[in-house]
Short mmCIF file of C-alpha atoms and ligand atoms in Angstrom, two decimals:
data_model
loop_
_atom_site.label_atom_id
_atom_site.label_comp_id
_atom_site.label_asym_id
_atom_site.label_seq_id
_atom_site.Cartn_x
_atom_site.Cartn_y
_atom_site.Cartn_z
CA UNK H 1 16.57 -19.05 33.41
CA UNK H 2 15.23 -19.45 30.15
CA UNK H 3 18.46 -18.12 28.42
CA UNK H 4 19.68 -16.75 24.80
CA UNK H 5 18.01 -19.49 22.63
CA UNK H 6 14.57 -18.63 24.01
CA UNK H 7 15.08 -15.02 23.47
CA UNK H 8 16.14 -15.27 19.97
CA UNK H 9 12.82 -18.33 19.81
CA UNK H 10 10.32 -15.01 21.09
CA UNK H 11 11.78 -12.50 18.65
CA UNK H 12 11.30 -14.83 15.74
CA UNK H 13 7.68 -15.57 16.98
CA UNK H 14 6.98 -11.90 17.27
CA UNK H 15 8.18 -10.76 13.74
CA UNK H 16 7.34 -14.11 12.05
CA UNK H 17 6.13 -12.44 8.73
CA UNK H 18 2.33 -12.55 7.62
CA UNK H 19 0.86 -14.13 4.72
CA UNK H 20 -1.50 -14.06 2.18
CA UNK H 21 -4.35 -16.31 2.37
CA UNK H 22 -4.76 -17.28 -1.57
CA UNK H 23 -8.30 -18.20 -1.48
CA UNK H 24 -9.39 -14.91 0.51
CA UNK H 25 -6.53 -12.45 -0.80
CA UNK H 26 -6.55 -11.33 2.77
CA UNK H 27 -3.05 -10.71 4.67
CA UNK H 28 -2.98 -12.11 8.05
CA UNK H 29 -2.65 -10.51 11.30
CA UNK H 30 -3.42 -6.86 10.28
CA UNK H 31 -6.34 -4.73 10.76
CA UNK H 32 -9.41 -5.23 7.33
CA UNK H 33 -11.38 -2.02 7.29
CA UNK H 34 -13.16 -3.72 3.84
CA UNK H 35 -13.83 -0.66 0.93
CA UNK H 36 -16.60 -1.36 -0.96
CA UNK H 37 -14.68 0.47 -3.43
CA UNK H 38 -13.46 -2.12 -5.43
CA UNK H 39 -13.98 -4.60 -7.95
CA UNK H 40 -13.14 -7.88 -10.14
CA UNK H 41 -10.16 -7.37 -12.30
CA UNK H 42 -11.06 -8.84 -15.75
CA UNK H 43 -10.93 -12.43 -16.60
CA UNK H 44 -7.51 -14.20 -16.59
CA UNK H 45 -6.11 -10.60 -15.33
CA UNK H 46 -3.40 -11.49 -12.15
CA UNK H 47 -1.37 -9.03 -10.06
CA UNK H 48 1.40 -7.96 -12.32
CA UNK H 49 2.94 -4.22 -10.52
CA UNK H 50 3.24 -3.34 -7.29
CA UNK H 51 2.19 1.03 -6.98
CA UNK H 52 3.41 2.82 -4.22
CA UNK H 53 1.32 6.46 -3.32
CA UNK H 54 1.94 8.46 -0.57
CA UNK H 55 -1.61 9.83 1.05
CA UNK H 56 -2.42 12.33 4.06
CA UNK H 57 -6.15 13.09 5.01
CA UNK H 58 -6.20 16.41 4.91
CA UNK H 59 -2.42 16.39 3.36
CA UNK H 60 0.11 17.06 5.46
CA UNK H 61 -1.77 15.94 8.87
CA UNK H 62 -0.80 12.63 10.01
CA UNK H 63 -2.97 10.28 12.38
CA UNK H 64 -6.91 10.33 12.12
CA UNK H 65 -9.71 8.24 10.45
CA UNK H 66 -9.50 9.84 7.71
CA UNK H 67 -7.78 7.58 5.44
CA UNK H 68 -10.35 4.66 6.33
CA UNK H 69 -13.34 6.82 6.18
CA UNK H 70 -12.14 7.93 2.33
CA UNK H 71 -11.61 4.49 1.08
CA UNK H 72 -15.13 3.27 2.87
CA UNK H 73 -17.16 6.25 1.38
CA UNK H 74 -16.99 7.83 4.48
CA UNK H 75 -15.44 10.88 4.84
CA UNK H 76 -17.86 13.71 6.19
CA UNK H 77 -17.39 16.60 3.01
CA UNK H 78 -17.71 18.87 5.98
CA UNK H 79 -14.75 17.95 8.44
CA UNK H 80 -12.39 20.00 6.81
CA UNK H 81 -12.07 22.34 3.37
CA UNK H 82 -10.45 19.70 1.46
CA UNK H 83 -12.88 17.18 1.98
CA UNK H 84 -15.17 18.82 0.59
CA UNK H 85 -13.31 19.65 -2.65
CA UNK H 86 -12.83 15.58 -2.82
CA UNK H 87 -16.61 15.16 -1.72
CA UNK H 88 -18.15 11.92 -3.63
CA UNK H 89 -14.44 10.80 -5.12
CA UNK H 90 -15.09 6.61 -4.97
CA UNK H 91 -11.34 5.25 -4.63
CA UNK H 92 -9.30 2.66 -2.52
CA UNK H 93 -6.47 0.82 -2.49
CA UNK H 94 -4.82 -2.62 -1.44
CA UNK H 95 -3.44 -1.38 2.13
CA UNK H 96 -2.09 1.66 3.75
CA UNK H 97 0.63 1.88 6.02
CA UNK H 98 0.74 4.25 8.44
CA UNK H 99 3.08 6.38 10.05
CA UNK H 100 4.12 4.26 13.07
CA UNK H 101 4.18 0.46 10.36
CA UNK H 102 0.34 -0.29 11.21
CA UNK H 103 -1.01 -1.91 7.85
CA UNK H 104 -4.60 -1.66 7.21
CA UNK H 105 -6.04 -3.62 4.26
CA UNK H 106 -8.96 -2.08 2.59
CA UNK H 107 -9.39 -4.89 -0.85
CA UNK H 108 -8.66 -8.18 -1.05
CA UNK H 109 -5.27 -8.76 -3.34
CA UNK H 110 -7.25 -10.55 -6.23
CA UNK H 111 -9.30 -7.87 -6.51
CA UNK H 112 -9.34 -4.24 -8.02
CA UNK H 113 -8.67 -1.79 -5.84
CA UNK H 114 -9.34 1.94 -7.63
CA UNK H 115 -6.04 3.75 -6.52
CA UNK H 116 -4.28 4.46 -10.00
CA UNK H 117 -6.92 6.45 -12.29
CA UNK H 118 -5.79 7.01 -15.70
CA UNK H 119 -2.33 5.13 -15.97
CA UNK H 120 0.07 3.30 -17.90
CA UNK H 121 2.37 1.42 -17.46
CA UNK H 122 5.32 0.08 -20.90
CA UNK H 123 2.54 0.69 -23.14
CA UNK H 124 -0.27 -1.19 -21.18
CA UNK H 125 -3.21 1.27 -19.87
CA UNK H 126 -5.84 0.82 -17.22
CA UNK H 127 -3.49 -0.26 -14.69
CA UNK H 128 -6.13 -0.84 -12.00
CA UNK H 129 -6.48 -4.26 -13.49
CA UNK H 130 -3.13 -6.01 -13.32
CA UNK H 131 -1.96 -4.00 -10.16
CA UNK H 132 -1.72 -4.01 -6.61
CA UNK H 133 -2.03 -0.87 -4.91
CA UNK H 134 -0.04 0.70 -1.28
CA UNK H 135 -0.70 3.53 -0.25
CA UNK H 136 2.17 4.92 2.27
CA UNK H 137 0.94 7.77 5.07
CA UNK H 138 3.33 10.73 4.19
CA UNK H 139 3.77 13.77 2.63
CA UNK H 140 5.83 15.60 -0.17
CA UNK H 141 8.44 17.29 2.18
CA UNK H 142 8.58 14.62 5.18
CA UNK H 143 10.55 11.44 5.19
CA UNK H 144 8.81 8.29 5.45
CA UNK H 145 9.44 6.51 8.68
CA UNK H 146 11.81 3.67 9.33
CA UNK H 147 8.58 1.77 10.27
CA UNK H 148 7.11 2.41 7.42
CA UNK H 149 10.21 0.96 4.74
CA UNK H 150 10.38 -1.99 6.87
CA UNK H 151 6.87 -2.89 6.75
CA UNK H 152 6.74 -2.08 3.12
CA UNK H 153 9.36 -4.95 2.64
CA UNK H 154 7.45 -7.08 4.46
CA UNK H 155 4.58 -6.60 3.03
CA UNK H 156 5.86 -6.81 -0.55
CA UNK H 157 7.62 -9.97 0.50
CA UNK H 158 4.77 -11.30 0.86
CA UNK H 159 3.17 -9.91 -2.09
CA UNK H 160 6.09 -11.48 -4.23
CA UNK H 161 5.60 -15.23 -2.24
CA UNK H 162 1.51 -15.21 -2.98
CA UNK H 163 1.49 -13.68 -6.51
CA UNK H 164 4.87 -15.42 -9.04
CA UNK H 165 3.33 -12.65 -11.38
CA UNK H 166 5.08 -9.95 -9.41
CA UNK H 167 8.62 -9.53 -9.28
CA UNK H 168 10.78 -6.85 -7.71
CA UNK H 169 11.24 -5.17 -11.12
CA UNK H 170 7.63 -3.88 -11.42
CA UNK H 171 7.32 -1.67 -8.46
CA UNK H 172 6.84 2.05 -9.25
CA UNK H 173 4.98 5.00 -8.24
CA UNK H 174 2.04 6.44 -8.84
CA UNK H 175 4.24 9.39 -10.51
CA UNK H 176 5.74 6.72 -13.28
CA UNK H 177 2.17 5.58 -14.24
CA UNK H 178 0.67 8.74 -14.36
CA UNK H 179 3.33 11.14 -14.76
CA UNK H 180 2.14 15.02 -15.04
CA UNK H 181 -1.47 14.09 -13.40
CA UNK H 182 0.15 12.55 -10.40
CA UNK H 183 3.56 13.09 -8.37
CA UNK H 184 3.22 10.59 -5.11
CA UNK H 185 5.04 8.98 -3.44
CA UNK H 186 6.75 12.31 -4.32
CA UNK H 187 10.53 13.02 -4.01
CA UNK H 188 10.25 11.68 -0.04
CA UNK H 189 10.22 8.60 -0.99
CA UNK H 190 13.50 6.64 -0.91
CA UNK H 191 13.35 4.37 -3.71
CA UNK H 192 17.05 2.54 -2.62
CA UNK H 193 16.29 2.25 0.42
CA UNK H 194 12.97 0.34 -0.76
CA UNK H 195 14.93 -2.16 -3.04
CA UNK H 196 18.04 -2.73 -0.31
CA UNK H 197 15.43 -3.75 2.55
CA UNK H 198 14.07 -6.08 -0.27
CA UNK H 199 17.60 -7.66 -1.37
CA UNK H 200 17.56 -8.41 2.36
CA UNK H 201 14.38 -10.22 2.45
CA UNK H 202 15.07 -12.16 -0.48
CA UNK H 203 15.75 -16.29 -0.23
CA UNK H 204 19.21 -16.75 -0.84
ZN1 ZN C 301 -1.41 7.94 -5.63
#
């Protein structure tokens, strides 16, 4: 009988958190679909803000390739009527998370992902350069999934260990960077329940 110590030994192995490699920028143990869709931020430029969108391929359908095949250049402009309204649009971001937690990592963290467009953030444009970008599957009128919060704390937690640029402070929207051009992660998003998970995660 292997008893209660084991069992509580095999649930720390299965959620033991993943990392960033710092050389590669790449987070360990999830699924790379790599974008070429990105690239160098400018010299002496470092991850500063976390952005969190919310993204559905077409919007309001959940599952699919769709996501992946946008942010590789892939998506066929005749699959469906709104692909072909965003036919030849060139943009990525860090990582998605989908519906059921699944991360996928499209851009290494060093680099630029192009998720934000025209943005500021206090006064400082372009903010491609100096952020990291996480895209969330959802929609405007659905909740995001439990799955989906907890992974986003875990993947921010490691975001905060790899980068002492970012801090919980500078994580906003899309909608607070480019307000009137851009509403996700739209009012679905639970911002508390974002920054409680994180207090949780947090060394002591
Ligand atoms: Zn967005």
């Amino acid at each position: 009988m292997l008893g209660p110590r084991y069992d509580v030994l095999m649930r720390v192995a299965a959620t033991s958190p993943p990392r960033i490699d710092g050389a590669t920028g790449l987070l360990s143990g999830v699924r790379q679909v790599l974008s070429p869709h990105f690239d160098s931020r400018p010299p002496g430029v470092v991850p500063e803000l976390l952005i969190v969108h919310g993204i559905s391929l077409p919007p309001g359908e959940f599952g699919g390739p769709w996501i992946d095949r946008l942010f590789t250049g892939q998506l066929p402009p005749n699959g469906h009527p709104y692909f072909k309204e965003i036919e030849g649009l060139r943009v990525s971001a860090h990582a998605l998370i989908r519906r059921d937690g699944e991360i996928v990592q499209y851009v290494p963290f060093g680099e630029r992902a192009w998720h934000a467009g025209r943005s500021e953030y206090r006064g400082r444009s372009a903010c491609n350069d100096f952020s990291i970008g996480v895209e969330l599957e959802g929609a405007r009128d659905i909740a995001y999934t439990d799955a989906q919060y907890n992974q986003l704390a875990v993947l921010t937690r490691a975001l905060l260990d790899a980068y002492a640029t970012l801090t919980p402070e500078h994580i906003v929207g899309h909608s607070d960077v480019a307000p009137g051009r851009k509403d996700d992660p739209w009012p679905s998003f639970d911002w508390a329940r974002l920054h409680a998970l994180l207090a949780r995660h947090l060394p002591d």
